[in-house]
Amino acid sequence: MNLFLNQLINGLHVGSIYALIALGYTMVYGIVKLINFAHGDILMIGAYTAVVTLVSLNWSAPAALLAAILACVLFGVLIERVAYKPLRKSPRISSLITAIGVSMLLQNTALLIFGAQSRPFPTVLHVAPLRFLGLQVSFITVLTVLVSAALMIILQVFVKASKAGKAMRAASEDYNTAQLMGINVNTTITLTFAIGCALAGIGAYLYVMAYPAVSPTMGSLPGLKAFIAAVLGGIGVIPGAMLGGFVMGIAESLTKAYISTTMSDAVVYGILILVLLVKPTGLIGSLSREKV
Amino acid sequence: MLKVHEINLFYGAIHTLRDISFEVRPGEIVSLIGANGAGKSSILNAISGIVPIATGDILFEDKSIKKLPAFRLVGMGLAQVPEGRRVFARMSVLENLEMGAFTRQDRARVQEDLERVFTHFPRLKERRRQHAGTLSGGEQQMLAMGRALMSRPKLLMMDEPSMGLAPLLVQEIFDIIRQVNQDGTTVLLVEQNAQMALSLAHRAYVLETGRIIKTGGGQELLKDEDVRRAYLGG
């Protein structure tokens, strides 16, 4: 029973990081209908920024977190302006290939600057594990789950209730009509990338606190998993990304505990295939039909 | 209020609008009629800046608006009800109306205008919490109109408001257009339903393959032989 609960908590931990990254995929997809394959590498940029500011520049942990978030936002917005915006009216496959290209560019640039060897991420939190009900839970786990949950709630309220959030939803349905309302679609898209990348920056920091190795290709796997989480939950739907992230994280950690460590990815991808076979729009995604 | 001066527009190699000139004066209802593909919607999209024009100029209250991005125009008092209604299907009716007032800062008067829209369209009030995508075609047309009115426009441009609606609803929509006009909003109407459009209009222009071929008062064109033969079925 304790093993089960511990694994469940581990699953929540990694799942909430997937969810944070998945939000970036799903928000961007929702508004520009593009799978931003460079999103995982934004995570890598955040992680390098954190490790460089912490270790080489000797900044404090909160300052490094802030730097990581800012670097992610800056790169995300820059990538959108330089690589995706010029292609907004091109066929979707062009921007998709561009996204893969941007991902490779970022990974190889990081390789050039930082080398292939991974850098250790220092311990920034020296807090004893929490104990309750006979369980021992690391403080990082508790922090990660709480921070992610808070961010998701804030994001949900922002998108539902704020003016900018409503503009995002309107633009994600129809650019032209959104413009007729006076919404500056370009600004709205920039804002969407900025928010998605800020979440990736926080996700990056939480990720390297749990898995303290920073390398040029470190973003690929969590990026892929988060992308799958977004699809699993229903791409374009914000609560879907959260649900998908948690389902993936828990499935992964339970498989590791009860079936086999090497099988965990296979099980996770298997779940994705099953869900998509039964419900191609994802767990809580839906098709919008146009009425004429 | 609105002056369109010799505009030309191309979609790829196709010359969609040829030297189109017309004007809308304050307080008028002006109709553009013509067959499918005559370029009626292109004119509205050119005015609202969604498609760029090749040559010519568009003046709104004596200011050229041809180089302004589409999202700037609504703040100047130019609103468009797009063809096919284009309501935001996954947003509620109320949110759709709020989007119409997106650029406005005067909250109290926005609230007044919301009440006014609900008086014009009581059905929207009943359904304000529903997703716009669940409304019927007629209700969506009302929502699209209400949404445009929420910007408190000086000039309301409407693209095929009768499209796909039952005759009774068409009558209702046109009655509301007349009311809105009497309340002081200038209207530019693009319609295939020439009978309705001409009987409502103070003045009208007839479009054929990207050219204006005839102009006159609404009643006058209703009696015109050519117009009757081509657009009114005899």
Coordinates of C-alpha atoms in Angstrom, one line a residue:
Chain A
M1 CA 0.0 0.0 0.0
N2 CA 2.8 2.4 0.9
L3 CA 4.6 1.5 -2.3
F4 CA 1.5 2.3 -4.2
L5 CA 1.0 5.6 -2.5
N6 CA 4.6 6.6 -2.9
Q7 CA 4.5 5.8 -6.6
L8 CA 1.3 7.7 -7.0
I9 CA 2.9 10.7 -5.4
N10 CA 6.0 10.3 -7.7
G11 CA 3.6 10.1 -10.6
L12 CA 1.9 13.4 -9.5
H13 CA 5.3 15.0 -9.2
V14 CA 6.5 14.1 -12.7
G15 CA 3.0 14.5 -14.1
S16 CA 2.7 18.0 -12.9
I17 CA 5.9 18.9 -14.7
Y18 CA 4.6 17.3 -17.9
A19 CA 1.4 19.2 -17.5
L20 CA 3.2 22.6 -17.2
I21 CA 5.1 21.9 -20.4
A22 CA 2.0 20.4 -22.1
L23 CA 0.2 23.7 -21.5
G24 CA 2.7 25.5 -23.7
Y25 CA 2.1 23.0 -26.5
T26 CA -1.6 23.1 -26.2
M27 CA -2.0 26.9 -25.9
V28 CA 0.2 27.5 -28.9
Y29 CA -1.6 24.8 -30.9
G30 CA -4.9 26.3 -29.9
I31 CA -4.1 29.7 -31.4
V32 CA -1.7 29.1 -34.3
K33 CA -2.5 25.4 -35.0
L34 CA 1.1 24.6 -34.8
I35 CA 2.9 21.9 -32.8
N36 CA 5.9 23.8 -31.6
F37 CA 8.4 21.1 -31.6
A38 CA 11.0 23.5 -30.2
H39 CA 9.0 23.7 -26.9
G40 CA 11.1 21.0 -25.3
D41 CA 14.2 22.9 -26.2
I42 CA 12.8 26.0 -24.5
L43 CA 12.9 23.8 -21.4
M44 CA 16.6 23.1 -22.1
I45 CA 17.2 26.9 -22.4
G46 CA 15.6 27.5 -19.1
A47 CA 17.6 24.8 -17.5
Y48 CA 20.9 26.1 -18.9
T49 CA 20.0 29.6 -17.9
A50 CA 19.3 28.4 -14.3
V51 CA 22.5 26.4 -14.0
V52 CA 24.7 29.2 -15.5
T53 CA 23.3 31.9 -13.3
L54 CA 23.4 29.7 -10.2
V55 CA 26.8 28.2 -10.6
S56 CA 28.9 30.5 -12.9
L57 CA 27.4 33.8 -11.8
N58 CA 26.6 32.8 -8.3
W59 CA 23.1 34.2 -8.3
S60 CA 20.5 33.2 -5.7
A61 CA 18.0 30.5 -6.4
P62 CA 15.0 32.8 -6.9
A63 CA 17.1 35.1 -9.2
A64 CA 18.1 32.1 -11.2
L65 CA 14.5 31.0 -11.5
L66 CA 13.5 34.5 -12.7
A67 CA 16.4 34.4 -15.2
A68 CA 15.2 31.0 -16.5
I69 CA 11.7 32.2 -17.0
L70 CA 12.8 35.4 -18.7
A71 CA 15.2 33.5 -21.0
C72 CA 12.4 31.1 -22.0
V73 CA 9.9 33.9 -22.7
L74 CA 12.5 35.8 -24.7
F75 CA 13.5 32.8 -26.9
G76 CA 9.9 31.7 -27.3
V77 CA 8.7 35.1 -28.5
L78 CA 11.8 35.5 -30.7
I79 CA 11.3 32.1 -32.3
E80 CA 7.6 32.9 -33.0
R81 CA 8.6 36.3 -34.6
V82 CA 11.5 35.0 -36.7
A83 CA 10.5 31.5 -37.6
Y84 CA 6.7 31.0 -37.4
K85 CA 5.1 34.4 -38.1
P86 CA 6.4 34.6 -41.6
L87 CA 4.9 31.2 -42.3
R88 CA 1.5 31.9 -40.8
K89 CA -0.3 31.8 -44.1
S90 CA 1.7 28.9 -45.5
P91 CA 0.6 25.3 -45.4
R92 CA 0.8 23.8 -42.0
I93 CA 3.4 21.3 -43.0
S94 CA 5.9 24.2 -43.6
S95 CA 5.6 25.5 -40.1
L96 CA 5.8 22.0 -38.7
I97 CA 9.1 21.3 -40.5
T98 CA 10.3 24.8 -39.4
A99 CA 9.5 23.9 -35.8
I100 CA 11.6 20.7 -36.1
G101 CA 14.4 22.8 -37.6
V102 CA 14.3 25.3 -34.8
S103 CA 14.5 22.4 -32.3
M104 CA 17.6 21.1 -34.0
L105 CA 19.1 24.6 -34.2
L106 CA 18.7 25.1 -30.5
Q107 CA 20.0 21.7 -29.5
N108 CA 23.1 22.0 -31.7
T109 CA 23.8 25.6 -30.7
A110 CA 23.7 24.5 -27.1
L111 CA 26.0 21.6 -28.0
L112 CA 28.4 24.1 -29.5
I113 CA 28.3 26.5 -26.5
F114 CA 28.1 24.1 -23.6
G115 CA 29.5 20.8 -25.0
A116 CA 27.9 17.4 -25.0
Q117 CA 28.7 16.6 -21.4
S118 CA 25.8 17.2 -19.0
R119 CA 26.2 19.7 -16.2
P120 CA 25.0 18.9 -12.7
F121 CA 22.4 21.1 -11.2
P122 CA 23.2 22.1 -7.6
T123 CA 20.9 21.4 -4.8
V124 CA 19.0 24.7 -4.1
L125 CA 16.6 23.5 -1.5
H126 CA 17.9 22.0 1.7
V127 CA 14.7 20.9 3.4
A128 CA 14.2 17.5 5.1
P129 CA 11.6 15.2 3.5
L130 CA 8.1 15.5 4.9
R131 CA 6.6 12.6 6.7
F132 CA 2.9 11.8 7.1
L133 CA 0.8 8.7 7.3
G134 CA 4.0 6.7 7.4
L135 CA 5.0 8.1 4.0
Q136 CA 8.2 10.0 3.3
V137 CA 7.7 12.6 0.6
S138 CA 10.5 14.9 -0.6
F139 CA 9.9 18.6 -0.2
I140 CA 10.6 19.1 -3.9
T141 CA 7.7 16.8 -4.8
V142 CA 5.3 18.7 -2.6
L143 CA 6.6 22.1 -3.9
T144 CA 6.4 20.9 -7.5
V145 CA 2.8 19.6 -7.2
L146 CA 1.6 22.7 -5.4
V147 CA 3.3 25.2 -7.7
S148 CA 2.0 23.5 -10.8
A149 CA -1.5 23.2 -9.4
A150 CA -1.5 26.9 -8.5
L151 CA -0.2 27.9 -11.9
M152 CA -2.8 25.9 -13.7
I153 CA -5.6 27.4 -11.7
I154 CA -4.2 30.9 -12.3
L155 CA -3.9 30.2 -16.0
Q156 CA -7.4 28.8 -16.2
V157 CA -8.9 31.9 -14.5
F158 CA -6.8 34.1 -16.7
V159 CA -8.0 32.5 -19.9
K160 CA -11.7 32.3 -18.8
A161 CA -12.1 35.7 -17.2
S162 CA -9.5 38.2 -18.2
K163 CA -9.9 40.4 -21.3
A164 CA -6.6 39.2 -22.7
G165 CA -7.6 35.6 -22.1
K166 CA -10.9 36.1 -23.9
A167 CA -9.0 37.7 -26.8
M168 CA -6.8 34.6 -26.9
R169 CA -9.9 32.3 -27.1
A170 CA -11.5 34.5 -29.8
A171 CA -8.3 34.6 -31.9
S172 CA -8.0 30.8 -31.5
E173 CA -11.4 30.4 -33.1
D174 CA -11.1 32.9 -35.9
Y175 CA -8.3 35.4 -36.7
N176 CA -10.3 37.6 -39.1
T177 CA -13.3 38.0 -36.9
A178 CA -11.1 38.6 -33.9
Q179 CA -9.5 41.5 -35.8
L180 CA -13.0 42.9 -36.6
M181 CA -13.5 43.0 -32.8
G182 CA -10.4 45.2 -32.5
I183 CA -8.2 42.4 -31.2
N184 CA -4.6 42.7 -32.3
V185 CA -4.0 39.1 -33.2
N186 CA -0.2 39.4 -33.5
T187 CA 0.0 40.7 -29.9
T188 CA -2.3 38.0 -28.8
I189 CA -0.2 35.3 -30.4
T190 CA 3.0 36.7 -28.9
L191 CA 1.3 36.7 -25.5
T192 CA 0.4 33.1 -25.9
F193 CA 3.9 32.1 -26.7
A194 CA 5.2 34.2 -23.8
I195 CA 2.8 32.5 -21.3
G196 CA 3.5 29.0 -22.6
C197 CA 7.3 29.6 -22.4
A198 CA 7.1 31.2 -18.9
L199 CA 5.4 28.0 -17.8
A200 CA 8.2 26.0 -19.5
G201 CA 10.7 28.1 -17.7
I202 CA 9.2 27.2 -14.3
G203 CA 8.8 23.6 -15.5
A204 CA 12.5 23.5 -16.4
Y205 CA 13.5 24.7 -12.9
L206 CA 11.3 22.1 -11.2
Y207 CA 12.5 19.5 -13.6
V208 CA 16.2 20.0 -12.9
M209 CA 15.5 20.1 -9.2
A210 CA 14.3 16.5 -9.5
Y211 CA 16.6 15.3 -12.3
P212 CA 19.7 17.4 -11.7
A213 CA 21.5 17.0 -15.1
V214 CA 21.5 19.7 -17.7
S215 CA 22.4 18.8 -21.3
P216 CA 21.7 20.0 -24.8
T217 CA 19.2 17.3 -25.6
M218 CA 17.6 17.1 -22.2
G219 CA 14.5 18.8 -23.5
S220 CA 13.6 16.1 -26.1
L221 CA 12.2 13.4 -23.9
P222 CA 10.1 15.6 -21.5
G223 CA 9.1 17.7 -24.5
L224 CA 7.9 14.6 -26.3
K225 CA 6.1 13.3 -23.2
A226 CA 4.4 16.6 -22.6
F227 CA 3.4 16.8 -26.2
I228 CA 1.8 13.4 -25.9
A229 CA 0.2 14.5 -22.6
A230 CA -1.3 17.4 -24.6
V231 CA -2.6 15.1 -27.3
L232 CA -3.9 12.6 -24.8
G233 CA -5.9 15.2 -22.9
G234 CA -7.1 16.8 -26.1
I235 CA -4.8 19.2 -27.9
G236 CA -5.9 22.9 -27.8
V237 CA -7.8 22.3 -24.6
I238 CA -6.1 23.7 -21.5
P239 CA -7.6 21.3 -18.8
G240 CA -6.8 18.5 -21.2
A241 CA -3.1 19.3 -21.0
M242 CA -3.3 19.1 -17.2
L243 CA -5.2 15.9 -17.2
G244 CA -3.0 14.4 -19.8
G245 CA 0.1 15.3 -17.9
F246 CA -1.1 13.7 -14.7
V247 CA -2.3 10.6 -16.4
M248 CA 1.1 10.2 -18.1
G249 CA 3.1 10.8 -15.0
I250 CA 1.1 8.4 -12.9
A251 CA 1.0 5.7 -15.5
E252 CA 4.7 6.0 -16.0
S253 CA 5.6 5.7 -12.3
L254 CA 3.1 2.9 -11.6
T255 CA 4.5 0.9 -14.5
K256 CA 8.0 1.5 -13.3
A257 CA 7.0 0.2 -9.9
Y258 CA 4.9 -2.8 -10.8
I259 CA 5.7 -3.9 -14.3
S260 CA 9.2 -2.9 -15.4
T261 CA 11.3 0.3 -15.6
T262 CA 12.1 -0.3 -19.2
M263 CA 8.5 -0.8 -20.2
S264 CA 7.3 2.5 -18.8
D265 CA 7.5 4.4 -22.0
A266 CA 5.9 1.6 -24.0
V267 CA 2.9 1.5 -21.6
V268 CA 2.6 5.3 -21.7
Y269 CA 2.6 5.4 -25.5
G270 CA 0.3 2.4 -25.5
I271 CA -2.2 4.4 -23.5
L272 CA -2.0 7.2 -26.0
I273 CA -2.7 4.8 -28.9
L274 CA -5.6 3.3 -27.1
V275 CA -7.2 6.6 -26.2
L276 CA -6.8 8.0 -29.7
L277 CA -8.3 4.8 -31.1
V278 CA -11.4 5.2 -29.0
K279 CA -11.6 9.0 -28.8
P280 CA -9.4 10.7 -31.5
T281 CA -9.9 14.1 -30.0
G282 CA -8.3 13.1 -26.7
L283 CA -9.8 12.6 -23.3
I284 CA -11.6 15.9 -23.0
G285 CA -11.1 17.4 -26.5
S286 CA -14.0 18.0 -28.7
L287 CA -14.6 18.9 -32.3
S288 CA -16.2 22.2 -32.9
R289 CA -18.8 22.1 -35.6
E290 CA -19.7 25.0 -37.7
K291 CA -23.3 25.9 -38.1
V292 CA -24.4 27.3 -41.4
Chain B
M1 CA -18.9 59.2 -44.0
L2 CA -17.4 56.5 -46.1
K3 CA -15.8 57.2 -49.5
V4 CA -14.5 54.4 -51.6
H5 CA -12.4 55.8 -54.5
E6 CA -11.5 53.7 -57.5
I7 CA -10.3 50.6 -55.7
N8 CA -8.8 47.6 -57.4
L9 CA -8.4 44.3 -55.8
F10 CA -6.8 41.0 -56.9
Y11 CA -7.0 37.5 -55.5
G12 CA -3.9 36.0 -57.1
A13 CA -4.3 36.6 -60.8
I14 CA -8.1 37.3 -60.6
H15 CA -9.1 40.9 -60.8
T16 CA -11.9 40.9 -58.2
L17 CA -12.8 44.6 -58.0
R18 CA -12.3 47.0 -60.9
D19 CA -12.3 50.7 -60.2
I20 CA -15.0 50.6 -57.6
S21 CA -16.1 54.0 -56.3
F22 CA -19.1 54.7 -54.1
E23 CA -20.0 56.6 -51.0
V24 CA -22.1 56.2 -47.9
R25 CA -23.5 59.4 -46.3
P26 CA -24.3 59.8 -42.6
G27 CA -27.6 58.4 -41.6
E28 CA -28.1 56.4 -44.8
I29 CA -28.8 52.7 -45.5
V30 CA -26.8 51.9 -48.6
S31 CA -27.1 48.5 -50.3
L32 CA -24.7 46.8 -52.6
I33 CA -26.5 44.1 -54.6
G34 CA -25.3 41.7 -57.2
A35 CA -25.0 38.0 -58.0
N36 CA -22.8 35.5 -56.2
G37 CA -19.2 36.3 -57.0
A38 CA -19.8 39.9 -58.2
G39 CA -17.4 41.1 -55.5
K40 CA -19.7 42.3 -52.8
S41 CA -18.0 40.6 -49.9
S42 CA -14.6 41.6 -51.3
I43 CA -15.6 45.2 -51.0
L44 CA -16.5 44.9 -47.3
N45 CA -13.3 42.9 -46.6
A46 CA -11.3 45.6 -48.4
I47 CA -12.9 48.4 -46.3
S48 CA -12.3 46.6 -43.0
G49 CA -8.7 45.9 -44.0
I50 CA -8.9 42.1 -44.1
V51 CA -7.8 42.0 -47.7
P52 CA -5.4 44.6 -48.9
I53 CA -6.3 46.7 -52.0
A54 CA -4.0 47.1 -54.9
T55 CA -4.9 50.7 -55.9
G56 CA -7.4 53.4 -54.9
D57 CA -8.2 54.8 -51.6
I58 CA -10.8 54.3 -48.8
L59 CA -11.8 57.3 -46.7
F60 CA -13.7 57.0 -43.4
E61 CA -14.7 60.4 -42.0
D62 CA -12.2 62.0 -44.5
K63 CA -9.3 59.9 -43.2
S64 CA -7.6 57.3 -45.3
I65 CA -8.0 53.9 -43.7
K66 CA -6.5 51.8 -46.5
K67 CA -3.2 51.3 -44.7
L68 CA -4.6 50.7 -41.2
P69 CA -4.6 47.2 -39.8
A70 CA -8.1 45.6 -39.5
F71 CA -8.1 45.7 -35.7
R72 CA -7.7 49.5 -35.6
L73 CA -11.0 50.3 -37.4
V74 CA -13.5 49.2 -34.9
G75 CA -12.2 51.8 -32.5
M76 CA -12.8 54.5 -35.1
G77 CA -16.5 53.5 -35.3
L78 CA -16.5 51.0 -38.2
A79 CA -18.1 47.6 -37.4
Q80 CA -18.6 44.6 -39.6
V81 CA -21.1 41.7 -39.4
P82 CA -19.1 39.1 -41.4
E83 CA -20.6 36.8 -44.0
G84 CA -21.7 33.5 -42.4
R85 CA -22.1 35.2 -39.0
R86 CA -18.7 34.0 -37.6
V87 CA -19.7 33.9 -34.0
F88 CA -17.2 32.6 -31.6
A89 CA -18.7 29.1 -31.2
R90 CA -16.9 28.0 -28.1
M91 CA -17.5 31.2 -26.2
S92 CA -20.8 32.1 -24.5
V93 CA -23.3 34.4 -26.0
L94 CA -22.4 37.0 -23.4
E95 CA -18.7 36.7 -24.1
N96 CA -19.4 37.1 -27.8
L97 CA -21.1 40.4 -27.0
E98 CA -18.2 41.4 -24.7
M99 CA -15.8 40.8 -27.6
G100 CA -17.9 43.3 -29.6
A101 CA -17.0 45.9 -27.0
F102 CA -13.4 44.8 -26.8
T103 CA -11.8 48.2 -27.5
R104 CA -14.2 50.3 -25.3
Q105 CA -13.2 51.6 -22.0
D106 CA -16.5 53.2 -20.9
R107 CA -17.9 50.3 -18.9
A108 CA -21.1 51.9 -17.8
R109 CA -22.1 52.7 -21.3
V110 CA -21.1 49.2 -22.5
Q111 CA -23.6 47.9 -19.9
E112 CA -26.2 50.2 -21.3
D113 CA -25.5 49.0 -24.8
L114 CA -25.7 45.4 -23.7
E115 CA -29.2 46.1 -22.3
R116 CA -30.1 47.7 -25.6
V117 CA -28.9 44.7 -27.6
F118 CA -31.0 42.5 -25.3
T119 CA -34.0 44.6 -26.0
H120 CA -33.5 44.2 -29.8
F121 CA -32.8 40.5 -29.4
P122 CA -34.6 39.1 -26.3
R123 CA -33.6 35.6 -27.3
L124 CA -30.0 36.4 -26.8
K125 CA -30.7 37.4 -23.2
E126 CA -32.4 34.0 -22.5
R127 CA -29.4 32.2 -23.9
R128 CA -26.6 34.5 -22.7
R129 CA -24.8 31.7 -20.8
Q130 CA -25.0 29.2 -23.7
H131 CA -22.1 28.5 -26.1
A132 CA -22.7 30.5 -29.3
G133 CA -22.1 27.3 -31.3
T134 CA -25.4 25.8 -29.9
L135 CA -27.6 28.6 -31.3
S136 CA -29.7 28.3 -34.4
G137 CA -28.6 30.0 -37.6
G138 CA -31.1 32.9 -37.0
E139 CA -30.0 33.3 -33.4
Q140 CA -26.3 33.4 -34.5
Q141 CA -27.2 36.1 -37.0
M142 CA -28.8 38.1 -34.2
L143 CA -25.7 37.5 -32.1
A144 CA -23.4 38.6 -34.8
M145 CA -25.4 41.8 -35.2
G146 CA -25.6 42.4 -31.5
R147 CA -21.8 41.9 -31.2
A148 CA -21.2 44.5 -33.9
L149 CA -23.6 46.9 -32.2
M150 CA -21.7 46.5 -29.0
S151 CA -18.9 48.5 -30.4
R152 CA -21.4 51.4 -30.8
P153 CA -20.4 51.9 -34.5
K154 CA -21.0 55.0 -36.6
L155 CA -21.1 52.7 -39.6
L156 CA -22.4 49.2 -39.5
M157 CA -21.4 47.0 -42.4
M158 CA -23.4 43.8 -42.9
D159 CA -22.5 41.0 -45.2
E160 CA -25.4 38.8 -46.4
P161 CA -27.5 39.0 -43.2
S162 CA -30.3 37.0 -44.8
M163 CA -28.2 34.1 -45.9
G164 CA -29.7 30.7 -45.0
L165 CA -32.5 32.2 -42.9
A166 CA -36.2 31.4 -43.1
P167 CA -38.2 34.2 -44.7
L168 CA -39.9 35.2 -41.4
L169 CA -36.5 35.6 -39.8
V170 CA -35.2 37.6 -42.7
Q171 CA -38.1 40.0 -42.2
E172 CA -37.2 40.3 -38.5
I173 CA -33.6 40.9 -39.2
F174 CA -34.4 43.6 -41.7
D175 CA -36.8 45.3 -39.3
I176 CA -34.0 45.5 -36.8
I177 CA -31.6 46.9 -39.4
R178 CA -34.2 49.6 -40.0
Q179 CA -34.5 50.3 -36.3
V180 CA -30.8 50.5 -35.8
N181 CA -30.6 52.9 -38.6
Q182 CA -33.4 55.1 -37.2
D183 CA -31.5 55.1 -33.9
G184 CA -28.7 56.9 -35.8
T185 CA -26.3 54.2 -37.1
T186 CA -25.3 54.4 -40.8
V187 CA -25.6 51.1 -42.5
L188 CA -23.8 49.6 -45.5
L189 CA -25.6 46.4 -46.6
V190 CA -24.4 43.7 -48.9
E191 CA -27.1 41.4 -50.0
Q192 CA -28.1 38.8 -52.6
N193 CA -31.7 39.2 -51.6
A194 CA -32.2 42.2 -53.8
Q195 CA -35.9 42.7 -53.1
M196 CA -35.3 43.1 -49.4
A197 CA -32.1 45.1 -49.8
L198 CA -33.6 47.6 -52.2
S199 CA -36.8 48.2 -50.3
L200 CA -34.8 49.0 -47.2
A201 CA -32.1 51.1 -48.8
H202 CA -32.0 54.9 -49.3
R203 CA -29.6 54.3 -52.1
A204 CA -28.1 51.3 -53.8
Y205 CA -25.4 50.2 -56.1
V206 CA -25.6 47.2 -58.5
L207 CA -22.4 45.2 -58.9
E208 CA -21.6 42.9 -61.8
T209 CA -18.3 41.0 -62.1
G210 CA -16.3 43.4 -60.0
R211 CA -17.8 46.6 -61.5
I212 CA -20.6 49.0 -60.4
I213 CA -23.0 49.0 -63.3
K214 CA -25.9 51.0 -61.9
T215 CA -26.7 53.2 -59.0
G216 CA -29.8 55.0 -57.7
G217 CA -32.4 55.2 -54.9
G218 CA -33.6 51.9 -53.5
Q219 CA -37.2 52.4 -54.6
E220 CA -36.1 53.7 -58.0
L221 CA -33.9 50.6 -58.6
L222 CA -36.8 48.3 -57.5
K223 CA -38.7 49.6 -60.5
D224 CA -35.8 49.6 -62.9
E225 CA -36.3 47.2 -65.9
D226 CA -32.8 45.8 -66.0
V227 CA -32.6 45.3 -62.3
R228 CA -36.0 43.6 -62.2
R229 CA -35.0 41.2 -65.0
A230 CA -31.6 40.4 -63.5
Y231 CA -32.2 40.3 -59.8
L232 CA -35.8 40.3 -59.0
G233 CA -37.1 37.5 -61.2
G234 CA -39.0 39.6 -63.7

